[in-house]
Amino acid sequence: MELIEALNWRYATKKMNGQAVPQEKVDLILEAARLAPTSSGLQPFKVIVVTNPELKQALLPHAFNQSQIVDSSHLLVFAAWDNYTHENIDEVFNRTNQERGVPAEATADYVARLKGMLVDREAELNFQHAARQAYIGFGMAIAQAALLQVDATPMEGFDNAKVDELLGLRAKNLRSVTMLPLGYRDETGDWLVGLKKVRQSLADFVIEFK
């Protein structure tokens, strides 16, 4: 399936049938999120995978009882760093230098400039920046799921603080950003199945300066 065809096939599934998504497909969706581009290559987010039925049930009331939480095969929670610190930036570049086989001196000036821009900023500003990076991975995951014909429901409608608490995210210096239940559509129970996808026309959507 080509990407545009896949994106026309997908929709924000409202009712899932409980069928399990094969692990190899889940792994490809996670890999697409992992390979997403991020600012300065910091990759300042994690993806939490929830399959435990009791935990999904506990999360349900904090997501406005949206049934995809419990009917999904895998619930992906995208969580961003709560701040940029000397330590987490060093961790990224230490790993990068090691894997590329270059000395720390090769990136020292760049790392110093990056820390100068980020570390002393307000924590909330840094979290919002990290959250935008998480959304890039989120989009990649949605696209990969569509290519695999796995249904996925982009979801912001939840109580972030409660989700953070249930998943123990603050102890990991993370805050939830968005969730993506994965599964398969309930062809008979989902009112959105088969409805025409409606978007702006390309002429209205694109603004050109020639």
C-alpha atoms as a PDB file:
ATOM      1  CA  MET A   1       0.000   0.000   0.000  1.00  0.00           C
ATOM      2  CA  GLU A   2       1.353   3.426  -0.951  1.00  0.00           C
ATOM      3  CA  LEU A   3       1.419   6.123   1.738  1.00  0.00           C
ATOM      4  CA  ILE A   4      -1.287   8.342   0.224  1.00  0.00           C
ATOM      5  CA  GLU A   5      -3.533   5.319  -0.285  1.00  0.00           C
ATOM      6  CA  ALA A   6      -2.903   4.295   3.323  1.00  0.00           C
ATOM      7  CA  LEU A   7      -3.694   7.760   4.644  1.00  0.00           C
ATOM      8  CA  ASN A   8      -6.961   7.734   2.718  1.00  0.00           C
ATOM      9  CA  TRP A   9      -7.747   4.311   4.207  1.00  0.00           C
ATOM     10  CA  ARG A  10      -7.114   5.325   7.819  1.00  0.00           C
ATOM     11  CA  TYR A  11      -9.475   7.254  10.062  1.00  0.00           C
ATOM     12  CA  ALA A  12      -9.742   7.997  13.774  1.00  0.00           C
ATOM     13  CA  THR A  13     -11.282   4.673  14.731  1.00  0.00           C
ATOM     14  CA  LYS A  14     -14.021   5.126  17.310  1.00  0.00           C
ATOM     15  CA  LYS A  15     -14.737   1.476  18.105  1.00  0.00           C
ATOM     16  CA  MET A  16     -12.216  -1.368  18.063  1.00  0.00           C
ATOM     17  CA  ASN A  17     -13.033  -5.065  18.042  1.00  0.00           C
ATOM     18  CA  GLY A  18     -10.434  -6.314  20.532  1.00  0.00           C
ATOM     19  CA  GLN A  19      -8.441  -8.276  17.957  1.00  0.00           C
ATOM     20  CA  ALA A  20      -4.736  -8.444  18.782  1.00  0.00           C
ATOM     21  CA  VAL A  21      -2.260  -6.629  16.565  1.00  0.00           C
ATOM     22  CA  PRO A  22       0.672  -8.949  15.736  1.00  0.00           C
ATOM     23  CA  GLN A  23       3.771  -7.965  17.694  1.00  0.00           C
ATOM     24  CA  GLU A  24       5.845  -7.652  14.524  1.00  0.00           C
ATOM     25  CA  LYS A  25       3.503  -4.902  13.308  1.00  0.00           C
ATOM     26  CA  VAL A  26       3.615  -3.125  16.655  1.00  0.00           C
ATOM     27  CA  ASP A  27       7.416  -3.271  16.508  1.00  0.00           C
ATOM     28  CA  LEU A  28       7.406  -1.609  13.073  1.00  0.00           C
ATOM     29  CA  ILE A  29       5.105   1.147  14.313  1.00  0.00           C
ATOM     30  CA  LEU A  30       7.403   1.765  17.291  1.00  0.00           C
ATOM     31  CA  GLU A  31      10.434   1.732  15.010  1.00  0.00           C
ATOM     32  CA  ALA A  32       8.858   4.417  12.825  1.00  0.00           C
ATOM     33  CA  ALA A  33       8.395   6.585  15.920  1.00  0.00           C
ATOM     34  CA  ARG A  34      11.965   5.864  17.033  1.00  0.00           C
ATOM     35  CA  LEU A  35      13.391   6.913  13.665  1.00  0.00           C
ATOM     36  CA  ALA A  36      11.473  10.201  13.561  1.00  0.00           C
ATOM     37  CA  PRO A  37      13.546  13.363  13.171  1.00  0.00           C
ATOM     38  CA  THR A  38      13.833  15.564  16.252  1.00  0.00           C
ATOM     39  CA  SER A  39      15.405  18.921  17.027  1.00  0.00           C
ATOM     40  CA  SER A  40      19.203  18.538  17.360  1.00  0.00           C
ATOM     41  CA  GLY A  41      18.670  14.777  17.374  1.00  0.00           C
ATOM     42  CA  LEU A  42      17.734  14.931  21.067  1.00  0.00           C
ATOM     43  CA  GLN A  43      14.825  12.506  20.737  1.00  0.00           C
ATOM     44  CA  PRO A  44      13.327  13.973  23.946  1.00  0.00           C
ATOM     45  CA  PHE A  45      10.448  11.571  24.379  1.00  0.00           C
ATOM     46  CA  LYS A  46       9.587   7.961  25.145  1.00  0.00           C
ATOM     47  CA  VAL A  47       6.778   5.683  24.026  1.00  0.00           C
ATOM     48  CA  ILE A  48       5.099   3.681  26.781  1.00  0.00           C
ATOM     49  CA  VAL A  49       3.325   0.542  25.566  1.00  0.00           C
ATOM     50  CA  VAL A  50       0.388  -0.596  27.706  1.00  0.00           C
ATOM     51  CA  THR A  51      -1.116  -4.047  27.134  1.00  0.00           C
ATOM     52  CA  ASN A  52      -2.013  -4.909  30.740  1.00  0.00           C
ATOM     53  CA  PRO A  53      -5.843  -5.092  30.876  1.00  0.00           C
ATOM     54  CA  GLU A  54      -6.065  -3.914  34.489  1.00  0.00           C
ATOM     55  CA  LEU A  55      -3.915  -0.883  33.787  1.00  0.00           C
ATOM     56  CA  LYS A  56      -5.917   0.000  30.676  1.00  0.00           C
ATOM     57  CA  GLN A  57      -9.084  -0.283  32.750  1.00  0.00           C
ATOM     58  CA  ALA A  58      -7.577   2.045  35.354  1.00  0.00           C
ATOM     59  CA  LEU A  59      -6.712   4.558  32.637  1.00  0.00           C
ATOM     60  CA  LEU A  60     -10.190   4.443  31.074  1.00  0.00           C
ATOM     61  CA  PRO A  61     -12.021   6.903  33.372  1.00  0.00           C
ATOM     62  CA  HIS A  62      -9.209   9.415  32.945  1.00  0.00           C
ATOM     63  CA  ALA A  63      -9.699   9.351  29.171  1.00  0.00           C
ATOM     64  CA  PHE A  64     -13.402  10.250  29.187  1.00  0.00           C
ATOM     65  CA  ASN A  65     -14.245   6.524  29.042  1.00  0.00           C
ATOM     66  CA  GLN A  66     -13.232   6.298  25.402  1.00  0.00           C
ATOM     67  CA  SER A  67     -13.597   2.593  24.678  1.00  0.00           C
ATOM     68  CA  GLN A  68     -10.502   2.409  22.470  1.00  0.00           C
ATOM     69  CA  ILE A  69      -8.423   2.523  25.644  1.00  0.00           C
ATOM     70  CA  VAL A  70      -9.594  -0.937  26.689  1.00  0.00           C
ATOM     71  CA  ASP A  71     -10.601  -2.363  23.296  1.00  0.00           C
ATOM     72  CA  SER A  72      -7.224  -1.645  21.735  1.00  0.00           C
ATOM     73  CA  SER A  73      -4.582  -4.312  21.453  1.00  0.00           C
ATOM     74  CA  HIS A  74      -1.756  -1.959  22.432  1.00  0.00           C
ATOM     75  CA  LEU A  75      -2.071   1.512  23.942  1.00  0.00           C
ATOM     76  CA  LEU A  76       0.870   3.750  23.073  1.00  0.00           C
ATOM     77  CA  VAL A  77       1.484   6.736  25.332  1.00  0.00           C
ATOM     78  CA  PHE A  78       3.864   9.365  23.993  1.00  0.00           C
ATOM     79  CA  ALA A  79       5.612  11.122  26.879  1.00  0.00           C
ATOM     80  CA  ALA A  80       8.075  13.990  26.576  1.00  0.00           C
ATOM     81  CA  TRP A  81      10.961  15.031  28.793  1.00  0.00           C
ATOM     82  CA  ASP A  82       9.754  17.446  31.442  1.00  0.00           C
ATOM     83  CA  ASN A  83      12.856  19.642  30.970  1.00  0.00           C
ATOM     84  CA  TYR A  84      16.240  19.869  29.266  1.00  0.00           C
ATOM     85  CA  THR A  85      19.190  19.362  31.600  1.00  0.00           C
ATOM     86  CA  HIS A  86      22.951  19.105  31.302  1.00  0.00           C
ATOM     87  CA  GLU A  87      22.613  15.414  32.116  1.00  0.00           C
ATOM     88  CA  ASN A  88      20.038  14.404  29.522  1.00  0.00           C
ATOM     89  CA  ILE A  89      21.737  16.412  26.760  1.00  0.00           C
ATOM     90  CA  ASP A  90      25.106  14.873  27.666  1.00  0.00           C
ATOM     91  CA  GLU A  91      23.566  11.408  27.563  1.00  0.00           C
ATOM     92  CA  VAL A  92      22.377  11.975  23.985  1.00  0.00           C
ATOM     93  CA  PHE A  93      25.688  13.257  22.685  1.00  0.00           C
ATOM     94  CA  ASN A  94      27.803  10.755  24.598  1.00  0.00           C
ATOM     95  CA  ARG A  95      25.830   7.990  22.900  1.00  0.00           C
ATOM     96  CA  THR A  96      26.022   9.698  19.512  1.00  0.00           C
ATOM     97  CA  ASN A  97      29.779  10.229  19.725  1.00  0.00           C
ATOM     98  CA  GLN A  98      30.355   6.670  20.876  1.00  0.00           C
ATOM     99  CA  GLU A  99      28.262   5.116  18.124  1.00  0.00           C
ATOM    100  CA  ARG A 100      29.840   7.343  15.463  1.00  0.00           C
ATOM    101  CA  GLY A 101      33.324   6.755  16.800  1.00  0.00           C
ATOM    102  CA  VAL A 102      34.177  10.423  17.215  1.00  0.00           C
ATOM    103  CA  PRO A 103      35.807  12.148  20.203  1.00  0.00           C
ATOM    104  CA  ALA A 104      33.743  14.277  22.569  1.00  0.00           C
ATOM    105  CA  GLU A 105      35.709  17.307  21.396  1.00  0.00           C
ATOM    106  CA  ALA A 106      34.101  16.989  17.970  1.00  0.00           C
ATOM    107  CA  THR A 107      30.690  18.027  19.322  1.00  0.00           C
ATOM    108  CA  ALA A 108      31.749  19.978  22.423  1.00  0.00           C
ATOM    109  CA  ASP A 109      31.160  23.452  20.969  1.00  0.00           C
ATOM    110  CA  TYR A 110      27.766  22.515  19.565  1.00  0.00           C
ATOM    111  CA  VAL A 111      26.692  20.880  22.839  1.00  0.00           C
ATOM    112  CA  ALA A 112      27.788  23.966  24.784  1.00  0.00           C
ATOM    113  CA  ARG A 113      25.739  26.241  22.513  1.00  0.00           C
ATOM    114  CA  LEU A 114      22.732  23.941  22.750  1.00  0.00           C
ATOM    115  CA  LYS A 115      22.890  23.873  26.536  1.00  0.00           C
ATOM    116  CA  GLY A 116      23.217  27.645  26.531  1.00  0.00           C
ATOM    117  CA  MET A 117      19.946  27.905  24.622  1.00  0.00           C
ATOM    118  CA  LEU A 118      17.964  25.271  26.505  1.00  0.00           C
ATOM    119  CA  VAL A 119      19.102  24.457  30.011  1.00  0.00           C
ATOM    120  CA  ASP A 120      18.386  27.796  31.664  1.00  0.00           C
ATOM    121  CA  ARG A 121      15.009  28.283  30.006  1.00  0.00           C
ATOM    122  CA  GLU A 122      11.748  27.881  31.918  1.00  0.00           C
ATOM    123  CA  ALA A 123      10.951  24.192  32.373  1.00  0.00           C
ATOM    124  CA  GLU A 124       7.449  24.515  30.910  1.00  0.00           C
ATOM    125  CA  LEU A 125       8.858  26.083  27.746  1.00  0.00           C
ATOM    126  CA  ASN A 126      11.279  23.195  27.406  1.00  0.00           C
ATOM    127  CA  PHE A 127       8.530  20.637  27.972  1.00  0.00           C
ATOM    128  CA  GLN A 128       6.418  22.220  25.239  1.00  0.00           C
ATOM    129  CA  HIS A 129       9.385  22.079  22.875  1.00  0.00           C
ATOM    130  CA  ALA A 130       9.969  18.418  23.727  1.00  0.00           C
ATOM    131  CA  ALA A 131       6.258  17.692  23.276  1.00  0.00           C
ATOM    132  CA  ARG A 132       6.410  19.044  19.732  1.00  0.00           C
ATOM    133  CA  GLN A 133       9.195  16.572  19.017  1.00  0.00           C
ATOM    134  CA  ALA A 134       7.021  13.777  20.409  1.00  0.00           C
ATOM    135  CA  TYR A 135       4.313  14.746  17.949  1.00  0.00           C
ATOM    136  CA  ILE A 136       6.688  14.144  15.047  1.00  0.00           C
ATOM    137  CA  GLY A 137       7.177  10.558  16.230  1.00  0.00           C
ATOM    138  CA  PHE A 138       3.433  10.319  16.841  1.00  0.00           C
ATOM    139  CA  GLY A 139       2.737  11.238  13.222  1.00  0.00           C
ATOM    140  CA  MET A 140       5.271   8.719  11.956  1.00  0.00           C
ATOM    141  CA  ALA A 141       3.621   6.007  14.060  1.00  0.00           C
ATOM    142  CA  ILE A 142       0.184   6.854  12.668  1.00  0.00           C
ATOM    143  CA  ALA A 143       1.489   6.710   9.102  1.00  0.00           C
ATOM    144  CA  GLN A 144       3.255   3.382   9.660  1.00  0.00           C
ATOM    145  CA  ALA A 145       0.148   1.926  11.265  1.00  0.00           C
ATOM    146  CA  ALA A 146      -1.876   2.956   8.226  1.00  0.00           C
ATOM    147  CA  LEU A 147       0.644   1.344   5.873  1.00  0.00           C
ATOM    148  CA  LEU A 148       0.228  -1.888   7.852  1.00  0.00           C
ATOM    149  CA  GLN A 149      -3.559  -1.493   7.897  1.00  0.00           C
ATOM    150  CA  VAL A 150      -3.568  -1.288  11.674  1.00  0.00           C
ATOM    151  CA  ASP A 151      -6.172   1.094  13.022  1.00  0.00           C
ATOM    152  CA  ALA A 152      -5.010   3.862  15.339  1.00  0.00           C
ATOM    153  CA  THR A 153      -6.849   6.627  17.149  1.00  0.00           C
ATOM    154  CA  PRO A 154      -4.958   9.878  17.855  1.00  0.00           C
ATOM    155  CA  MET A 155      -6.059  10.903  21.326  1.00  0.00           C
ATOM    156  CA  GLU A 156      -5.493  14.064  23.362  1.00  0.00           C
ATOM    157  CA  GLY A 157      -8.680  13.764  25.388  1.00  0.00           C
ATOM    158  CA  PHE A 158      -7.352  12.545  28.713  1.00  0.00           C
ATOM    159  CA  ASP A 159      -6.262  13.818  32.107  1.00  0.00           C
ATOM    160  CA  ASN A 160      -2.498  14.095  31.685  1.00  0.00           C
ATOM    161  CA  ALA A 161      -1.784  14.380  35.393  1.00  0.00           C
ATOM    162  CA  LYS A 162      -3.735  11.204  36.203  1.00  0.00           C
ATOM    163  CA  VAL A 163      -2.100   9.293  33.359  1.00  0.00           C
ATOM    164  CA  ASP A 164       1.308  10.461  34.540  1.00  0.00           C
ATOM    165  CA  GLU A 165       0.480   9.254  38.032  1.00  0.00           C
ATOM    166  CA  LEU A 166      -0.774   5.829  36.969  1.00  0.00           C
ATOM    167  CA  LEU A 167       2.251   5.234  34.732  1.00  0.00           C
ATOM    168  CA  GLY A 168       4.777   6.699  37.176  1.00  0.00           C
ATOM    169  CA  LEU A 169       6.019   9.119  34.544  1.00  0.00           C
ATOM    170  CA  ARG A 170       7.085  12.004  36.787  1.00  0.00           C
ATOM    171  CA  ALA A 171       9.614   9.740  38.508  1.00  0.00           C
ATOM    172  CA  LYS A 172      11.104   9.187  35.044  1.00  0.00           C
ATOM    173  CA  ASN A 173      11.152  12.959  34.336  1.00  0.00           C
ATOM    174  CA  LEU A 174       8.452  12.497  31.706  1.00  0.00           C
ATOM    175  CA  ARG A 175       5.009  13.975  31.090  1.00  0.00           C
ATOM    176  CA  SER A 176       2.342  12.430  28.865  1.00  0.00           C
ATOM    177  CA  VAL A 177       1.571  14.263  25.643  1.00  0.00           C
ATOM    178  CA  THR A 178      -0.759  12.106  23.582  1.00  0.00           C
ATOM    179  CA  MET A 179      -2.005   8.529  23.269  1.00  0.00           C
ATOM    180  CA  LEU A 180      -2.422   6.169  20.327  1.00  0.00           C
ATOM    181  CA  PRO A 181      -4.544   3.039  20.788  1.00  0.00           C
ATOM    182  CA  LEU A 182      -3.737   0.381  18.173  1.00  0.00           C
ATOM    183  CA  GLY A 183      -6.182  -2.277  17.049  1.00  0.00           C
ATOM    184  CA  TYR A 184      -8.738  -3.121  14.399  1.00  0.00           C
ATOM    185  CA  ARG A 185     -11.972  -1.355  13.596  1.00  0.00           C
ATOM    186  CA  ASP A 186     -15.322  -2.800  14.607  1.00  0.00           C
ATOM    187  CA  GLU A 187     -17.026  -2.739  11.211  1.00  0.00           C
ATOM    188  CA  THR A 188     -20.499  -3.009  12.710  1.00  0.00           C
ATOM    189  CA  GLY A 189     -20.120  -0.902  15.840  1.00  0.00           C
ATOM    190  CA  ASP A 190     -18.187   2.138  14.658  1.00  0.00           C
ATOM    191  CA  TRP A 191     -20.404   4.950  13.389  1.00  0.00           C
ATOM    192  CA  LEU A 192     -17.464   6.501  11.510  1.00  0.00           C
ATOM    193  CA  VAL A 193     -16.722   3.456   9.329  1.00  0.00           C
ATOM    194  CA  GLY A 194     -17.280   4.175   5.649  1.00  0.00           C
ATOM    195  CA  LEU A 195     -17.914   7.900   5.994  1.00  0.00           C
ATOM    196  CA  LYS A 196     -16.151  10.019   3.400  1.00  0.00           C
ATOM    197  CA  LYS A 197     -12.866  11.542   4.516  1.00  0.00           C
ATOM    198  CA  VAL A 198     -13.235  15.321   4.383  1.00  0.00           C
ATOM    199  CA  ARG A 199     -10.270  17.665   4.138  1.00  0.00           C
ATOM    200  CA  GLN A 200      -9.601  21.070   2.618  1.00  0.00           C
ATOM    201  CA  SER A 201      -8.929  20.982  -1.111  1.00  0.00           C
ATOM    202  CA  LEU A 202      -5.255  21.138  -2.045  1.00  0.00           C
ATOM    203  CA  ALA A 203      -5.847  24.557  -3.594  1.00  0.00           C
ATOM    204  CA  ASP A 204      -7.243  25.879  -0.300  1.00  0.00           C
ATOM    205  CA  PHE A 205      -4.708  24.049   1.868  1.00  0.00           C
ATOM    206  CA  VAL A 206      -1.507  25.169   0.133  1.00  0.00           C
ATOM    207  CA  ILE A 207      -0.423  28.809   0.025  1.00  0.00           C
ATOM    208  CA  GLU A 208       2.231  29.418  -2.612  1.00  0.00           C
ATOM    209  CA  PHE A 209       4.653  32.310  -3.111  1.00  0.00           C
ATOM    210  CA  LYS A 210       6.076  32.147  -6.631  1.00  0.00           C
END
